[in-house]
mmCIF file of C-alpha atoms and ligand atoms in Angstrom:
data_model
loop_
_atom_site.group_PDB
_atom_site.id
_atom_site.type_symbol
_atom_site.label_atom_id
_atom_site.label_comp_id
_atom_site.label_asym_id
_atom_site.label_seq_id
_atom_site.Cartn_x
_atom_site.Cartn_y
_atom_site.Cartn_z
ATOM 1 C CA MET C 1 112.720 3.029 68.422
ATOM 2 C CA LYS C 2 109.437 3.156 70.191
ATOM 3 C CA ALA C 3 106.436 2.013 68.166
ATOM 4 C CA MET C 4 103.698 4.597 68.372
ATOM 5 C CA SER C 5 100.563 5.659 66.680
ATOM 6 C CA ASP C 6 100.933 6.941 63.166
ATOM 7 C CA ASP C 7 98.748 6.531 60.164
ATOM 8 C CA THR C 8 100.934 3.889 58.594
ATOM 9 C CA GLN C 9 100.907 1.464 61.499
ATOM 10 C CA PRO C 10 98.001 -0.952 61.874
ATOM 11 C CA ALA C 11 96.249 -0.653 65.219
ATOM 12 C CA ALA C 12 96.569 -3.479 67.745
ATOM 13 C CA VAL C 13 92.965 -2.795 68.746
ATOM 14 C CA ARG C 14 90.638 -1.285 66.171
ATOM 15 C CA ALA C 15 87.067 -0.604 67.304
ATOM 16 C CA ARG C 16 84.544 0.885 64.912
ATOM 17 C CA GLY C 17 80.952 1.928 65.502
ATOM 18 C CA ILE C 18 80.532 0.056 68.771
ATOM 19 C CA VAL C 19 76.969 0.176 70.058
ATOM 20 C CA LYS C 20 75.831 -1.599 73.216
ATOM 21 C CA SER C 21 72.544 -1.377 75.106
ATOM 22 C CA PHE C 22 71.381 -3.083 78.262
ATOM 23 C CA GLY C 23 67.781 -3.933 79.173
ATOM 24 C CA THR C 24 64.665 -3.844 77.040
ATOM 25 C CA GLY C 25 61.694 -1.556 76.449
ATOM 26 C CA ASP C 26 61.337 1.374 78.839
ATOM 27 C CA THR C 27 64.346 0.331 80.876
ATOM 28 C CA GLN C 28 66.686 0.033 77.906
ATOM 29 C CA VAL C 29 69.849 2.127 78.193
ATOM 30 C CA THR C 30 72.281 2.582 75.356
ATOM 31 C CA VAL C 31 75.644 2.760 77.045
ATOM 32 C CA LEU C 32 77.952 2.796 74.018
ATOM 33 C CA LYS C 33 76.611 4.918 71.173
ATOM 34 C CA GLY C 34 79.121 4.440 68.394
ATOM 35 C CA ILE C 35 82.645 4.125 69.696
ATOM 36 C CA ASP C 36 85.621 4.411 67.369
ATOM 37 C CA LEU C 37 88.958 3.719 68.999
ATOM 38 C CA ASP C 38 92.438 2.620 67.932
ATOM 39 C CA VAL C 39 95.116 1.405 70.302
ATOM 40 C CA TYR C 40 98.617 1.058 68.894
ATOM 41 C CA LEU C 41 101.495 -1.250 69.694
ATOM 42 C CA GLY C 42 103.994 0.293 72.067
ATOM 43 C CA GLU C 43 101.548 2.572 73.812
ATOM 44 C CA LEU C 44 99.701 2.936 77.077
ATOM 45 C CA LEU C 45 96.277 4.424 76.424
ATOM 46 C CA LEU C 46 94.351 5.944 79.300
ATOM 47 C CA LEU C 47 90.557 5.838 79.171
ATOM 48 C CA VAL C 48 88.781 8.333 81.390
ATOM 49 C CA GLY C 49 85.198 9.497 81.808
ATOM 50 C CA GLU C 50 82.308 9.881 84.226
ATOM 51 C CA SER C 51 81.227 7.007 86.479
ATOM 52 C CA GLY C 52 78.599 4.896 84.738
ATOM 53 C CA GLY C 53 79.728 6.243 81.381
ATOM 54 C CA GLY C 54 80.531 2.841 79.910
ATOM 55 C CA LYS C 55 84.281 2.392 80.403
ATOM 56 C CA THR C 56 84.058 -1.105 81.892
ATOM 57 C CA THR C 57 81.496 -2.030 79.247
ATOM 58 C CA LEU C 58 83.910 -0.962 76.508
ATOM 59 C CA LEU C 59 86.809 -2.900 78.045
ATOM 60 C CA SER C 60 84.644 -6.032 78.280
ATOM 61 C CA ALA C 61 83.706 -5.629 74.614
ATOM 62 C CA ILE C 62 87.363 -5.252 73.576
ATOM 63 C CA ALA C 63 88.222 -8.364 75.583
ATOM 64 C CA GLY C 64 85.432 -10.242 73.826
ATOM 65 C CA ILE C 65 83.769 -10.992 77.170
ATOM 66 C CA LEU C 66 80.668 -9.015 76.234
ATOM 67 C CA ASP C 67 78.750 -9.243 72.967
ATOM 68 C CA ILE C 68 78.099 -5.926 71.274
ATOM 69 C CA ASP C 69 74.943 -4.937 69.359
ATOM 70 C CA GLU C 70 76.647 -3.177 66.470
ATOM 71 C CA GLY C 71 80.148 -2.471 65.228
ATOM 72 C CA ASP C 72 83.426 -4.291 64.754
ATOM 73 C CA ILE C 73 86.386 -4.939 67.001
ATOM 74 C CA ASP C 74 89.654 -6.284 65.619
ATOM 75 C CA VAL C 75 92.397 -7.308 68.016
ATOM 76 C CA PHE C 76 95.789 -7.950 66.393
ATOM 77 C CA GLY C 77 93.969 -8.184 63.074
ATOM 78 C CA VAL C 78 91.482 -10.790 64.289
ATOM 79 C CA PRO C 79 87.813 -9.760 64.021
ATOM 80 C CA LEU C 80 86.477 -10.862 67.421
ATOM 81 C CA SER C 81 82.870 -11.182 66.243
ATOM 82 C CA THR C 82 83.799 -13.827 63.690
ATOM 83 C CA LEU C 83 85.345 -16.130 66.296
ATOM 84 C CA PRO C 84 83.093 -18.763 67.856
ATOM 85 C CA ALA C 85 82.885 -18.442 71.661
ATOM 86 C CA GLY C 86 85.405 -21.222 72.356
ATOM 87 C CA LYS C 87 88.010 -19.836 69.970
ATOM 88 C CA ARG C 88 87.479 -16.354 71.360
ATOM 89 C CA THR C 89 88.222 -17.638 74.873
ATOM 90 C CA THR C 90 91.384 -19.348 73.644
ATOM 91 C CA PHE C 91 92.449 -16.227 71.740
ATOM 92 C CA ARG C 92 91.842 -14.105 74.838
ATOM 93 C CA GLY C 93 93.876 -16.482 76.996
ATOM 94 C CA GLN C 94 96.791 -16.377 74.564
ATOM 95 C CA THR C 95 96.872 -12.661 73.860
ATOM 96 C CA MET C 96 95.198 -10.673 76.636
ATOM 97 C CA GLY C 97 95.508 -9.981 80.319
ATOM 98 C CA PHE C 98 92.622 -8.360 82.166
ATOM 99 C CA ILE C 99 92.702 -6.574 85.511
ATOM 100 C CA TYR C 100 89.101 -6.370 86.665
ATOM 101 C CA GLN C 101 87.661 -3.492 88.649
ATOM 102 C CA GLN C 102 86.432 -6.100 91.125
ATOM 103 C CA PHE C 103 89.568 -8.173 91.520
ATOM 104 C CA ASN C 104 87.810 -11.517 90.866
ATOM 105 C CA LEU C 105 90.343 -13.567 92.783
ATOM 106 C CA LEU C 106 89.384 -17.153 93.497
ATOM 107 C CA PRO C 107 88.859 -17.274 97.280
ATOM 108 C CA VAL C 108 89.981 -20.864 97.821
ATOM 109 C CA LEU C 109 93.310 -20.397 96.042
ATOM 110 C CA THR C 110 96.424 -18.820 97.515
ATOM 111 C CA ALA C 111 97.888 -15.683 95.973
ATOM 112 C CA ALA C 112 100.465 -17.737 94.038
ATOM 113 C CA GLU C 113 97.817 -20.170 92.802
ATOM 114 C CA ASN C 114 95.598 -17.301 91.677
ATOM 115 C CA VAL C 115 98.465 -15.764 89.733
ATOM 116 C CA ALA C 116 99.311 -19.150 88.196
ATOM 117 C CA VAL C 117 95.792 -19.703 86.823
ATOM 118 C CA PRO C 118 96.385 -18.177 83.344
ATOM 119 C CA LEU C 119 99.510 -20.327 82.948
ATOM 120 C CA LEU C 120 97.723 -23.484 84.070
ATOM 121 C CA ILE C 121 94.933 -22.764 81.580
ATOM 122 C CA GLN C 122 97.649 -22.572 78.916
ATOM 123 C CA LYS C 123 98.725 -26.036 80.091
ATOM 124 C CA ALA C 124 101.951 -25.034 81.869
ATOM 125 C CA ALA C 125 103.228 -27.592 84.385
ATOM 126 C CA ARG C 126 102.113 -26.717 87.920
ATOM 127 C CA PRO C 127 105.601 -26.298 89.510
ATOM 128 C CA GLU C 128 106.730 -24.061 86.632
ATOM 129 C CA ALA C 129 103.473 -22.055 86.782
ATOM 130 C CA LEU C 130 103.814 -21.525 90.530
ATOM 131 C CA HIS C 131 107.464 -20.571 90.140
ATOM 132 C CA ARG C 132 106.606 -17.895 87.571
ATOM 133 C CA ALA C 133 103.656 -16.758 89.703
ATOM 134 C CA ARG C 134 105.952 -16.204 92.692
ATOM 135 C CA ILE C 135 108.395 -14.197 90.569
ATOM 136 C CA MET C 136 105.500 -12.028 89.380
ATOM 137 C CA LEU C 137 104.207 -11.573 92.939
ATOM 138 C CA ASP C 138 107.663 -10.448 93.913
ATOM 139 C CA ARG C 139 107.568 -7.805 91.177
ATOM 140 C CA VAL C 140 104.350 -6.341 92.600
ATOM 141 C CA GLY C 141 105.877 -6.312 96.085
ATOM 142 C CA LEU C 142 104.097 -9.403 97.436
ATOM 143 C CA GLY C 143 106.866 -11.963 97.486
ATOM 144 C CA ASP C 144 106.133 -12.628 101.148
ATOM 145 C CA ARG C 145 102.384 -13.144 100.619
ATOM 146 C CA ALA C 146 102.449 -15.903 98.012
ATOM 147 C CA GLU C 147 100.854 -18.515 100.266
ATOM 148 C CA PHE C 148 98.106 -16.246 101.643
ATOM 149 C CA LEU C 149 94.442 -16.648 100.744
ATOM 150 C CA PRO C 150 92.761 -13.512 99.332
ATOM 151 C CA LYS C 151 90.646 -13.045 102.483
ATOM 152 C CA ASN C 152 93.841 -12.596 104.487
ATOM 153 C CA LEU C 153 95.142 -9.860 102.196
ATOM 154 C CA SER C 154 94.302 -6.172 102.259
ATOM 155 C CA GLY C 155 92.339 -4.623 99.393
ATOM 156 C CA GLY C 156 95.475 -3.150 97.863
ATOM 157 C CA GLN C 157 97.321 -6.442 98.189
ATOM 158 C CA GLN C 158 94.433 -8.251 96.474
ATOM 159 C CA GLN C 159 94.591 -5.707 93.690
ATOM 160 C CA ARG C 160 98.287 -6.376 93.250
ATOM 161 C CA VAL C 161 97.634 -10.152 93.089
ATOM 162 C CA ALA C 162 95.098 -9.435 90.332
ATOM 163 C CA ILE C 163 97.710 -7.334 88.514
ATOM 164 C CA ALA C 164 100.309 -10.099 88.821
ATOM 165 C CA ARG C 165 97.766 -12.574 87.430
ATOM 166 C CA ALA C 166 97.108 -10.331 84.427
ATOM 167 C CA LEU C 167 100.826 -9.925 83.708
ATOM 168 C CA VAL C 168 102.079 -13.447 84.312
ATOM 169 C CA ASN C 169 101.624 -14.835 80.804
ATOM 170 C CA GLU C 170 103.068 -11.702 79.198
ATOM 171 C CA PRO C 171 99.929 -10.730 77.289
ATOM 172 C CA ARG C 172 100.291 -8.627 74.146
ATOM 173 C CA LEU C 173 97.212 -6.639 75.111
ATOM 174 C CA LEU C 174 96.809 -5.722 78.755
ATOM 175 C CA ILE C 175 93.445 -4.305 79.788
ATOM 176 C CA CYS C 176 93.288 -2.658 83.210
ATOM 177 C CA ASP C 177 90.140 -1.359 84.906
ATOM 178 C CA GLU C 178 91.119 1.083 87.674
ATOM 179 C CA PRO C 179 94.352 -0.762 88.509
ATOM 180 C CA THR C 180 95.415 1.687 91.196
ATOM 181 C CA ALA C 181 92.036 2.362 92.834
ATOM 182 C CA ALA C 182 92.868 0.396 95.980
ATOM 183 C CA LEU C 183 96.527 1.415 96.143
ATOM 184 C CA ASP C 184 98.321 4.154 98.019
ATOM 185 C CA GLY C 185 100.520 6.622 96.135
ATOM 186 C CA PRO C 186 103.837 4.720 96.179
ATOM 187 C CA ASN C 187 102.268 1.349 95.313
ATOM 188 C CA GLY C 188 100.180 2.956 92.582
ATOM 189 C CA GLN C 189 103.311 4.489 91.074
ATOM 190 C CA LYS C 190 105.141 1.168 91.250
ATOM 191 C CA ILE C 191 102.314 -0.642 89.471
ATOM 192 C CA MET C 192 102.081 2.039 86.795
ATOM 193 C CA GLU C 193 105.813 1.747 86.178
ATOM 194 C CA LEU C 194 105.272 -1.963 85.553
ATOM 195 C CA LEU C 195 102.334 -1.300 83.232
ATOM 196 C CA ARG C 196 104.259 1.367 81.371
ATOM 197 C CA GLU C 197 107.135 -1.040 80.865
ATOM 198 C CA VAL C 198 104.660 -3.455 79.252
ATOM 199 C CA GLY C 199 103.197 -0.649 77.132
ATOM 200 C CA ARG C 200 106.622 0.387 75.914
ATOM 201 C CA SER C 201 107.359 -3.038 74.432
ATOM 202 C CA PRO C 202 107.165 -2.671 70.665
ATOM 203 C CA ASP C 203 104.804 -5.623 70.263
ATOM 204 C CA ARG C 204 102.516 -5.001 73.240
ATOM 205 C CA CYS C 205 100.043 -2.379 74.405
ATOM 206 C CA VAL C 206 98.082 -1.424 77.495
ATOM 207 C CA ILE C 207 94.678 0.162 78.075
ATOM 208 C CA VAL C 208 94.118 1.657 81.521
ATOM 209 C CA VAL C 209 90.775 2.977 82.776
ATOM 210 C CA THR C 210 91.382 5.388 85.617
ATOM 211 C CA HIS C 211 90.026 8.270 87.658
ATOM 212 C CA ASP C 212 93.399 8.710 89.311
ATOM 213 C CA SER C 213 95.012 11.948 88.121
ATOM 214 C CA ARG C 214 98.199 11.002 90.004
ATOM 215 C CA ILE C 215 98.936 8.435 87.288
ATOM 216 C CA PHE C 216 97.913 10.353 84.157
ATOM 217 C CA HIS C 217 101.542 11.121 83.296
ATOM 218 C CA PHE C 218 102.214 7.405 82.737
ATOM 219 C CA GLY C 219 99.957 7.432 79.674
ATOM 220 C CA ASP C 220 100.905 8.153 76.059
ATOM 221 C CA ARG C 221 97.385 9.209 75.063
ATOM 222 C CA MET C 222 94.160 9.838 76.927
ATOM 223 C CA ALA C 223 90.717 9.069 75.502
ATOM 224 C CA ASN C 224 87.635 10.588 77.099
ATOM 225 C CA LEU C 225 84.440 8.535 77.068
ATOM 226 C CA THR C 226 81.420 10.716 77.728
ATOM 227 C CA ASP C 227 77.769 10.023 77.038
ATOM 228 C CA GLY C 228 78.558 6.847 75.141
ATOM 229 C CA ARG C 229 81.089 8.384 72.772
ATOM 230 C CA ILE C 230 84.810 9.078 72.650
ATOM 231 C CA VAL C 231 84.713 12.857 72.787
ATOM 232 C CA GLY C 232 88.416 13.501 72.600
ATOM 233 C CA ILE C 233 91.800 11.852 72.428
ATOM 234 C CA GLU C 234 94.819 13.824 73.452
ATOM 235 C CA ARG C 235 98.487 12.990 73.471
ATOM 236 C CA ILE C 236 100.001 13.325 76.923
ATOM 237 C CA LYS C 237 103.111 15.400 77.109
ATOM 238 C CA GLN C 238 105.899 13.299 78.538
ATOM 239 C CA GLU C 239 108.254 14.685 81.107
ATOM 240 C CA GLY C 240 111.436 15.904 79.539
ATOM 241 C CA THR C 241 109.962 16.421 76.092
ATOM 242 C CA ALA C 242 109.365 19.757 74.464
HETATM 243 N N1 LIG N 301 74.953 -6.167 82.792
HETATM 244 C C1 LIG N 301 74.351 -4.955 82.829
HETATM 245 N N2 LIG N 301 73.009 -4.853 82.818
HETATM 246 C C2 LIG N 301 72.401 -3.657 82.832
HETATM 247 N N3 LIG N 301 73.055 -2.478 82.853
HETATM 248 C C3 LIG N 301 74.384 -2.529 82.872
HETATM 249 C C4 LIG N 301 75.123 -3.761 82.870
HETATM 250 N N4 LIG N 301 76.435 -3.481 82.895
HETATM 251 C C5 LIG N 301 76.533 -2.131 82.925
HETATM 252 N N5 LIG N 301 75.302 -1.562 82.909
HETATM 253 C C6 LIG N 301 75.026 -0.128 82.900
HETATM 254 O O1 LIG N 301 75.840 0.478 81.929
HETATM 255 C C7 LIG N 301 76.298 1.745 82.370
HETATM 256 C C8 LIG N 301 77.802 1.818 82.239
HETATM 257 O O2 LIG N 301 78.407 0.928 83.155
HETATM 258 P P1 LIG N 301 79.977 0.731 83.221
HETATM 259 O O3 LIG N 301 80.224 -0.248 84.292
HETATM 260 O O4 LIG N 301 80.498 0.422 81.877
HETATM 261 O O5 LIG N 301 80.438 2.207 83.640
HETATM 262 P P2 LIG N 301 81.885 2.756 84.023
HETATM 263 O O6 LIG N 301 82.192 3.888 83.099
HETATM 264 O O7 LIG N 301 82.848 1.635 84.056
HETATM 265 O O8 LIG N 301 81.644 3.363 85.478
HETATM 266 P P3 LIG N 301 82.623 3.400 86.783
HETATM 267 O O9 LIG N 301 83.611 4.512 86.516
HETATM 268 O O10 LIG N 301 81.695 3.727 87.877
HETATM 269 O O11 LIG N 301 83.256 2.053 86.910
HETATM 270 C C9 LIG N 301 75.777 1.923 83.804
HETATM 271 O O12 LIG N 301 74.685 2.781 83.749
HETATM 272 C C10 LIG N 301 75.366 0.533 84.214
HETATM 273 O O13 LIG N 301 74.244 0.578 85.042
HETATM 274 MG MG1 LIG N 302 83.879 0.709 85.551
#
């Protein structure tokens, strides 16, 4: 049976009272003004909202990449703020995959090497890491581009390399910032099918920031981030359900 949000199930991600400002004095902007959010195992949560509204900031906070000013974030029961920086990085590497809005590929590495990076960080042997990276590239439709450098790939192909890199170590929490922004309709659908498959695993979950209404139906719930707050969370009606 599919694991889904109910009051009895602990959240995989539990954010409470998240406040984050940038800048100081007159130029200070409070981007997150008290965010409460739960993400449950077995779900794909969509996060939508106006440009500049703080979606990327929230994802970075959940990933423990960005320090917050106030609030608490637990990921799989671990309070991120209590972990020293080194342990947080290790925890992130073991449990999370992150697809950045800017793809952040390493320009001197081939597609396969880029995808293998998370495995190499986890101390996998290089041939095994590259083998798994090529399998993952194949799944995103880039089996024939494994030896290309990022500069010789199109924007959409680079995005798919970044997606393969985020998926390769089978993270329990997958965080995706506009994963289909550079993709055409069919490739966007294909990627969302992959992400939904991850989200449907009973011990994994996916957060997807998107502006792309063509992919909304892949989500289980949609949270709307406006003016620094989650102003609504709605369950998305799945095709074929009443
Ligand atoms: N490092 C930073 N220093 C100063 N301001 C920042 C920083 N990072 C983000 N901001 C500001 O925080 C606000 C929210 O940015 P964020 O990138 O989270 O928005 P977003 O919702 O992801 O927007 P988009 O949909 O355009 O990607 C913006 O006004 C931005 O200028
Ligand atoms: Mg953003």
